[in-house]
mmCIF file of C-alpha atoms and ligand atoms in Angstrom:
data_model
loop_
_atom_site.group_PDB
_atom_site.id
_atom_site.type_symbol
_atom_site.label_atom_id
_atom_site.label_comp_id
_atom_site.label_asym_id
_atom_site.label_seq_id
_atom_site.Cartn_x
_atom_site.Cartn_y
_atom_site.Cartn_z
ATOM 1 C CA MET A 112 94.238 -38.281 -18.970
ATOM 2 C CA GLY A 113 93.240 -34.651 -19.947
ATOM 3 C CA GLY A 114 89.882 -33.364 -18.999
ATOM 4 C CA ALA A 115 88.617 -30.435 -17.294
ATOM 5 C CA PRO A 116 91.253 -28.508 -14.954
ATOM 6 C CA LEU A 117 91.348 -29.430 -11.276
ATOM 7 C CA LYS A 118 89.918 -27.246 -8.514
ATOM 8 C CA ALA A 119 92.922 -28.162 -6.166
ATOM 9 C CA PHE A 120 95.420 -30.683 -5.620
ATOM 10 C CA ALA A 121 94.496 -33.877 -3.476
ATOM 11 C CA GLN A 122 96.812 -34.849 -0.901
ATOM 12 C CA VAL A 123 98.994 -37.955 -1.114
ATOM 13 C CA SER A 124 100.760 -39.430 1.880
ATOM 14 C CA HIS A 125 104.570 -40.578 1.090
ATOM 15 C CA ARG A 126 105.207 -44.107 2.160
ATOM 16 C CA ALA A 127 108.669 -43.167 3.379
ATOM 17 C CA PRO A 128 109.182 -39.631 4.475
ATOM 18 C CA MET A 129 110.525 -37.269 1.979
ATOM 19 C CA LEU A 130 113.495 -35.569 4.164
ATOM 20 C CA SER A 131 115.903 -32.709 3.094
ATOM 21 C CA LEU A 132 119.584 -32.231 3.824
ATOM 22 C CA ASP A 133 121.874 -29.986 5.755
ATOM 23 C CA ASN A 134 123.355 -27.342 3.215
ATOM 24 C CA THR A 135 126.566 -25.767 3.378
ATOM 25 C CA TYR A 136 128.638 -23.519 1.457
ATOM 26 C CA SER A 137 132.288 -24.270 2.985
ATOM 27 C CA GLU A 138 134.678 -27.097 2.178
ATOM 28 C CA LYS A 139 135.300 -27.186 5.984
ATOM 29 C CA GLU A 140 131.747 -28.214 6.808
ATOM 30 C CA VAL A 141 132.068 -30.922 4.502
ATOM 31 C CA ALA A 142 135.207 -32.160 5.993
ATOM 32 C CA ASP A 143 133.630 -31.969 9.500
ATOM 33 C CA PHE A 144 130.651 -34.029 8.237
ATOM 34 C CA TYR A 145 133.168 -36.662 6.797
ATOM 35 C CA ARG A 146 135.183 -36.598 10.041
ATOM 36 C CA ARG A 147 132.038 -37.026 12.080
ATOM 37 C CA MET A 148 131.171 -40.153 10.142
ATOM 38 C CA GLU A 149 134.713 -41.451 10.643
ATOM 39 C CA LYS A 150 134.474 -41.004 14.388
ATOM 40 C CA LEU A 151 130.964 -42.783 14.288
ATOM 41 C CA LEU A 152 132.304 -45.633 12.160
ATOM 42 C CA PRO A 153 135.849 -45.942 13.409
ATOM 43 C CA ASN A 154 138.370 -48.276 11.563
ATOM 44 C CA GLU A 155 135.834 -48.418 8.612
ATOM 45 C CA LYS A 156 136.458 -47.100 5.202
ATOM 46 C CA ILE A 157 133.123 -44.826 4.247
ATOM 47 C CA PRO A 158 132.953 -44.897 0.669
ATOM 48 C CA VAL A 159 130.632 -41.973 -0.516
ATOM 49 C CA VAL A 160 129.243 -40.963 -4.062
ATOM 50 C CA VAL A 161 129.201 -37.242 -4.946
ATOM 51 C CA GLU A 162 126.328 -36.243 -7.405
ATOM 52 C CA PRO A 163 124.843 -32.988 -8.966
ATOM 53 C CA LYS A 164 122.450 -31.194 -6.919
ATOM 54 C CA VAL A 165 119.587 -30.423 -9.488
ATOM 55 C CA ASP A 166 118.120 -26.976 -8.936
ATOM 56 C CA GLY A 167 114.427 -27.816 -9.473
ATOM 57 C CA VAL A 168 111.253 -29.138 -7.706
ATOM 58 C CA ALA A 169 111.505 -32.337 -5.462
ATOM 59 C CA VAL A 170 109.035 -35.008 -6.674
ATOM 60 C CA SER A 171 108.045 -38.647 -5.426
ATOM 61 C CA LEU A 172 106.613 -40.984 -8.127
ATOM 62 C CA PHE A 173 105.124 -44.091 -7.079
ATOM 63 C CA TYR A 174 105.185 -47.005 -9.378
ATOM 64 C CA GLU A 175 103.301 -50.345 -8.672
ATOM 65 C CA LYS A 176 104.337 -53.650 -10.828
ATOM 66 C CA GLY A 177 106.009 -51.101 -13.170
ATOM 67 C CA ARG A 178 103.045 -48.983 -13.831
ATOM 68 C CA LEU A 179 103.154 -45.169 -12.538
ATOM 69 C CA LYS A 180 100.271 -44.846 -9.911
ATOM 70 C CA TYR A 181 100.822 -41.435 -8.648
ATOM 71 C CA ALA A 182 103.196 -38.529 -8.268
ATOM 72 C CA ALA A 183 103.336 -36.122 -5.285
ATOM 73 C CA THR A 184 105.460 -32.919 -4.227
ATOM 74 C CA ARG A 185 107.429 -33.148 -1.088
ATOM 75 C CA GLY A 186 104.810 -30.843 0.860
ATOM 76 C CA ASP A 187 105.621 -31.155 4.808
ATOM 77 C CA GLY A 188 107.765 -34.340 3.979
ATOM 78 C CA THR A 189 104.851 -36.724 4.919
ATOM 79 C CA VAL A 190 101.967 -35.598 3.033
ATOM 80 C CA GLY A 191 102.465 -33.727 -0.458
ATOM 81 C CA ASP A 192 100.073 -32.573 -3.471
ATOM 82 C CA ASP A 193 99.126 -35.204 -6.179
ATOM 83 C CA ILE A 194 100.583 -33.901 -9.258
ATOM 84 C CA THR A 195 100.179 -36.885 -11.289
ATOM 85 C CA GLN A 196 98.552 -35.712 -14.064
ATOM 86 C CA ASN A 197 101.068 -32.812 -14.476
ATOM 87 C CA ILE A 198 103.863 -35.331 -14.150
ATOM 88 C CA ARG A 199 102.456 -37.595 -16.888
ATOM 89 C CA THR A 200 102.902 -34.666 -19.191
ATOM 90 C CA ILE A 201 106.834 -34.934 -18.912
ATOM 91 C CA ARG A 202 107.897 -36.904 -21.850
ATOM 92 C CA THR A 203 110.824 -38.586 -20.002
ATOM 93 C CA VAL A 204 108.763 -39.784 -17.226
ATOM 94 C CA PRO A 205 107.944 -43.561 -17.966
ATOM 95 C CA LYS A 206 104.375 -44.686 -17.500
ATOM 96 C CA GLN A 207 105.513 -48.082 -17.462
ATOM 97 C CA LEU A 208 108.939 -49.052 -16.225
ATOM 98 C CA LYS A 209 111.131 -51.171 -18.489
ATOM 99 C CA GLY A 210 112.220 -54.821 -17.989
ATOM 100 C CA ASP A 211 112.059 -56.589 -14.475
ATOM 101 C CA ALA A 212 110.148 -53.832 -12.527
ATOM 102 C CA PRO A 213 110.134 -54.208 -8.531
ATOM 103 C CA LYS A 214 106.766 -54.897 -6.729
ATOM 104 C CA LEU A 215 106.846 -51.322 -5.589
ATOM 105 C CA LEU A 216 108.891 -48.286 -6.180
ATOM 106 C CA GLU A 217 108.800 -45.061 -4.601
ATOM 107 C CA VAL A 218 111.354 -43.072 -6.809
ATOM 108 C CA ARG A 219 112.451 -39.644 -5.732
ATOM 109 C CA GLY A 220 113.849 -36.932 -8.035
ATOM 110 C CA GLU A 221 113.980 -33.425 -9.177
ATOM 111 C CA VAL A 222 111.794 -32.024 -11.804
ATOM 112 C CA PHE A 223 113.644 -29.174 -13.618
ATOM 113 C CA MET A 224 113.116 -26.912 -16.441
ATOM 114 C CA THR A 225 115.990 -26.911 -19.077
ATOM 115 C CA LYS A 226 118.027 -23.952 -19.280
ATOM 116 C CA GLU A 227 117.532 -23.403 -22.703
ATOM 117 C CA GLY A 228 113.786 -24.111 -22.470
ATOM 118 C CA PHE A 229 113.343 -21.631 -19.567
ATOM 119 C CA ALA A 230 115.209 -18.847 -21.858
ATOM 120 C CA LYS A 231 112.930 -19.595 -24.855
ATOM 121 C CA LEU A 232 109.605 -19.575 -22.593
ATOM 122 C CA ASN A 233 110.731 -16.072 -21.016
ATOM 123 C CA ALA A 234 111.368 -14.658 -24.454
ATOM 124 C CA GLU A 235 107.817 -15.762 -25.632
ATOM 125 C CA ARG A 236 106.281 -14.734 -22.225
ATOM 126 C CA SER A 237 108.031 -10.979 -22.490
ATOM 127 C CA GLU A 238 106.931 -10.754 -26.128
ATOM 128 C CA ALA A 239 103.204 -11.603 -25.276
ATOM 129 C CA GLY A 240 103.410 -9.064 -22.164
ATOM 130 C CA LEU A 241 103.317 -11.599 -19.624
ATOM 131 C CA PRO A 242 105.512 -11.916 -16.435
ATOM 132 C CA VAL A 243 108.771 -13.592 -16.829
ATOM 133 C CA PHE A 244 109.947 -16.313 -14.265
ATOM 134 C CA ALA A 245 112.863 -15.444 -12.081
ATOM 135 C CA ASN A 246 114.905 -18.467 -12.960
ATOM 136 C CA PRO A 247 114.254 -22.426 -14.161
ATOM 137 C CA ARG A 248 113.517 -23.394 -10.791
ATOM 138 C CA ASN A 249 110.530 -20.935 -10.243
ATOM 139 C CA SER A 250 109.542 -21.666 -13.481
ATOM 140 C CA ALA A 251 109.380 -25.465 -12.906
ATOM 141 C CA ALA A 252 107.569 -25.081 -9.653
ATOM 142 C CA GLY A 253 105.135 -22.897 -11.762
ATOM 143 C CA SER A 254 104.578 -25.589 -14.172
ATOM 144 C CA LEU A 255 104.000 -28.328 -11.785
ATOM 145 C CA LYS A 256 101.468 -26.176 -9.694
ATOM 146 C CA GLN A 257 99.145 -25.569 -12.670
ATOM 147 C CA LEU A 258 95.675 -27.360 -12.243
ATOM 148 C CA ASN A 259 95.463 -27.526 -15.768
ATOM 149 C CA PRO A 260 97.881 -30.058 -17.247
ATOM 150 C CA ALA A 261 97.435 -29.039 -20.772
ATOM 151 C CA ILE A 262 99.681 -25.905 -19.758
ATOM 152 C CA THR A 263 102.158 -28.060 -17.790
ATOM 153 C CA ALA A 264 102.491 -30.160 -21.141
ATOM 154 C CA GLN A 265 103.655 -27.235 -22.991
ATOM 155 C CA ARG A 266 106.602 -26.312 -20.708
ATOM 156 C CA PRO A 267 110.078 -27.564 -21.389
ATOM 157 C CA LEU A 268 110.492 -29.936 -18.274
ATOM 158 C CA GLY A 269 112.464 -32.979 -17.423
ATOM 159 C CA VAL A 270 113.242 -35.045 -14.427
ATOM 160 C CA ILE A 271 116.527 -36.376 -12.834
ATOM 161 C CA PHE A 272 115.843 -39.358 -10.211
ATOM 162 C CA TYR A 273 118.355 -39.776 -7.474
ATOM 163 C CA GLY A 274 116.805 -41.813 -4.667
ATOM 164 C CA THR A 275 114.224 -44.064 -3.337
ATOM 165 C CA GLY A 276 111.611 -44.046 -0.785
ATOM 166 C CA ALA A 277 109.481 -47.270 0.081
ATOM 167 C CA VAL A 278 110.837 -50.148 -1.964
ATOM 168 C CA GLU A 279 109.639 -53.808 -2.415
ATOM 169 C CA GLY A 280 110.983 -56.331 -4.716
ATOM 170 C CA ILE A 281 114.551 -55.545 -4.871
ATOM 171 C CA GLU A 282 117.317 -55.101 -2.625
ATOM 172 C CA LEU A 283 119.567 -52.191 -3.044
ATOM 173 C CA LYS A 284 122.678 -52.368 -0.939
ATOM 174 C CA HIS A 285 124.884 -49.555 -2.312
ATOM 175 C CA HIS A 286 123.902 -46.090 -3.524
ATOM 176 C CA ALA A 287 126.158 -46.377 -6.750
ATOM 177 C CA LYS A 288 123.909 -49.360 -7.901
ATOM 178 C CA LEU A 289 120.995 -47.285 -8.268
ATOM 179 C CA PHE A 290 122.140 -45.402 -11.165
ATOM 180 C CA GLY A 291 122.361 -48.673 -13.022
ATOM 181 C CA LEU A 292 119.000 -49.669 -11.951
ATOM 182 C CA LEU A 293 116.987 -46.585 -12.661
ATOM 183 C CA LYS A 294 118.580 -46.535 -16.121
ATOM 184 C CA ARG A 295 117.446 -50.333 -16.777
ATOM 185 C CA LEU A 296 113.922 -49.065 -15.701
ATOM 186 C CA GLY A 297 113.775 -46.322 -17.965
ATOM 187 C CA LEU A 298 114.024 -43.580 -15.175
ATOM 188 C CA PRO A 299 116.525 -40.646 -16.074
ATOM 189 C CA CYS A 300 119.290 -40.064 -13.574
ATOM 190 C CA SER A 301 122.574 -38.008 -13.585
ATOM 191 C CA GLU A 302 125.164 -39.028 -16.266
ATOM 192 C CA ARG A 303 127.939 -37.745 -14.264
ATOM 193 C CA TRP A 304 128.660 -38.973 -10.564
ATOM 194 C CA TRP A 305 131.658 -39.506 -8.535
ATOM 195 C CA SER A 306 132.825 -42.329 -6.433
ATOM 196 C CA ALA A 307 135.063 -41.230 -3.474
ATOM 197 C CA ASP A 308 136.896 -43.008 -0.600
ATOM 198 C CA SER A 309 138.305 -40.164 1.183
ATOM 199 C CA LEU A 310 138.100 -36.488 2.133
ATOM 200 C CA GLU A 311 140.600 -35.487 -0.746
ATOM 201 C CA GLU A 312 138.495 -37.305 -3.308
ATOM 202 C CA ILE A 313 135.484 -35.881 -2.036
ATOM 203 C CA LEU A 314 136.561 -32.369 -2.349
ATOM 204 C CA ALA A 315 138.281 -33.218 -5.775
ATOM 205 C CA ALA A 316 134.975 -34.473 -7.272
ATOM 206 C CA ILE A 317 133.039 -31.261 -5.676
ATOM 207 C CA ARG A 318 135.556 -29.094 -7.709
ATOM 208 C CA GLU A 319 135.404 -31.097 -10.780
ATOM 209 C CA LEU A 320 131.489 -31.168 -10.776
ATOM 210 C CA GLU A 321 131.681 -27.321 -10.521
ATOM 211 C CA LYS A 322 133.529 -27.173 -13.813
ATOM 212 C CA VAL A 323 131.540 -29.297 -15.670
ATOM 213 C CA ARG A 324 127.937 -28.692 -14.333
ATOM 214 C CA HIS A 325 127.764 -25.826 -16.684
ATOM 215 C CA ASP A 326 127.393 -28.108 -19.581
ATOM 216 C CA PHE A 327 124.312 -30.060 -18.156
ATOM 217 C CA VAL A 328 120.801 -29.093 -19.760
ATOM 218 C CA TYR A 329 119.641 -28.337 -16.187
ATOM 219 C CA GLU A 330 120.704 -25.899 -13.333
ATOM 220 C CA THR A 331 122.780 -27.484 -10.534
ATOM 221 C CA ASP A 332 123.370 -25.685 -7.469
ATOM 222 C CA GLY A 333 125.689 -27.547 -5.680
ATOM 223 C CA ALA A 334 126.803 -31.236 -5.003
ATOM 224 C CA VAL A 335 125.353 -34.010 -2.988
ATOM 225 C CA VAL A 336 127.676 -36.358 -1.046
ATOM 226 C CA LYS A 337 126.168 -39.503 -0.059
ATOM 227 C CA VAL A 338 127.152 -42.456 1.854
ATOM 228 C CA ASP A 339 127.235 -45.469 -0.574
ATOM 229 C CA SER A 340 126.637 -48.297 1.706
ATOM 230 C CA PHE A 341 122.935 -48.741 2.945
ATOM 231 C CA LEU A 342 124.292 -50.774 5.979
ATOM 232 C CA GLN A 343 126.672 -47.816 6.895
ATOM 233 C CA ARG A 344 123.615 -45.405 6.373
ATOM 234 C CA GLU A 345 121.964 -47.649 8.769
ATOM 235 C CA SER A 346 124.621 -47.592 11.241
ATOM 236 C CA LEU A 347 125.134 -43.723 11.139
ATOM 237 C CA GLY A 348 121.209 -43.245 11.798
ATOM 238 C CA ILE A 349 119.317 -40.108 10.826
ATOM 239 C CA THR A 350 118.207 -36.955 12.665
ATOM 240 C CA ALA A 351 114.504 -35.946 12.746
ATOM 241 C CA LYS A 352 114.738 -33.395 9.655
ATOM 242 C CA SER A 353 118.153 -33.971 8.121
ATOM 243 C CA PRO A 354 119.550 -37.516 7.386
ATOM 244 C CA ARG A 355 123.142 -37.879 8.510
ATOM 245 C CA LEU A 356 123.645 -40.058 5.338
ATOM 246 C CA ALA A 357 124.263 -37.348 2.895
ATOM 247 C CA TYR A 358 125.236 -33.447 2.850
ATOM 248 C CA ALA A 359 124.683 -30.765 0.179
ATOM 249 C CA PHE A 360 127.345 -28.524 -0.596
ATOM 250 C CA LYS A 361 126.269 -25.530 -2.547
ATOM 251 C CA TYR A 362 128.160 -23.382 -5.125
HETATM 252 S S1 LIG B 614 119.261 -36.453 -1.752
HETATM 253 C C1 LIG B 614 117.592 -37.846 2.178
HETATM 254 N N1 LIG B 614 120.164 -35.854 -4.091
HETATM 255 O O1 LIG B 614 118.041 -30.864 -2.741
HETATM 256 C C2 LIG B 614 118.245 -37.247 1.007
HETATM 257 N N2 LIG B 614 118.561 -34.369 -3.106
HETATM 258 O O2 LIG B 614 117.851 -30.854 0.754
HETATM 259 C C3 LIG B 614 117.236 -36.384 0.230
HETATM 260 N N3 LIG B 614 118.379 -32.440 -4.793
HETATM 261 O O3 LIG B 614 115.211 -30.510 -1.829
HETATM 262 C C4 LIG B 614 117.745 -35.654 -0.937
HETATM 263 N N4 LIG B 614 119.434 -32.847 -6.157
HETATM 264 O O4 LIG B 614 115.165 -32.220 -3.543
HETATM 265 C C5 LIG B 614 119.525 -35.363 -3.153
HETATM 266 N N5 LIG B 614 121.155 -35.548 -6.221
HETATM 267 C C6 LIG B 614 120.392 -35.037 -5.232
HETATM 268 C C7 LIG B 614 119.479 -33.978 -5.379
HETATM 269 C C8 LIG B 614 118.653 -33.689 -4.261
HETATM 270 C C9 LIG B 614 118.740 -32.196 -5.587
HETATM 271 C C10 LIG B 614 117.431 -31.399 -3.812
HETATM 272 C C11 LIG B 614 116.152 -32.188 -2.878
HETATM 273 C C12 LIG B 614 116.326 -31.499 -1.601
HETATM 274 C C13 LIG B 614 117.542 -30.779 -1.507
HETATM 275 C C14 LIG B 614 118.551 -31.289 -0.434
#
């Protein structure tokens, strides 16, 4: 790796589309989302997972037989920028997965700049008379857009993985099991997440996350509520742009 800076990013097709979520700032809309699902799946309990919404840049990494092959931005959801060389500079991103890696794994997550690293970087920039970044997300995005990976390598970036795209060689039936899998493979993921079985439990988890999120090294701008069972996700179906399987609550 290393070498001359790129002139432009190559384009990469995602194996599975990278979708985004419906956002809300209101607990009532979260309630409507859950009630809608209850109507679609009458007489079924619908367990969900509530997890932090990391305020960074969405990325997709592709591992083949445990080896990192490429990394891409979301782009238009179908095709993104090839940012492999930049992603490889992030220390916590494994180039080789640990243990029994699946044959193919497209793993989705969010690249962030730590709150502390952001403050330090801006202080240094301002001292050097350089323009400062507006917030850690902009600064993570700017760092990933560098055509010279040597610059990205100097930025205090991290990553949190929260989902999968195309997968071959393992069968995942519940989202809650993803956290253990990611950990075993050496892929960083959220330390805190909540299982909830009812609207009351969902709202309690969202409120608890709002209190503890300030302790995280990365910024969070909300909570993501995800249907736990992949079978129930299938029954619920997805809309063209926004999957019905999850919902983002913004603080
Ligand atoms: S799940 C199909 N989980 O928030 C579901 N997204 O629209 C895909 N984000 O830009 C997203 N933290 O990049 C999911 N724990 C999390 C997340 C998360 C941050 C971002 C994601 C997307 C937006 C949601």
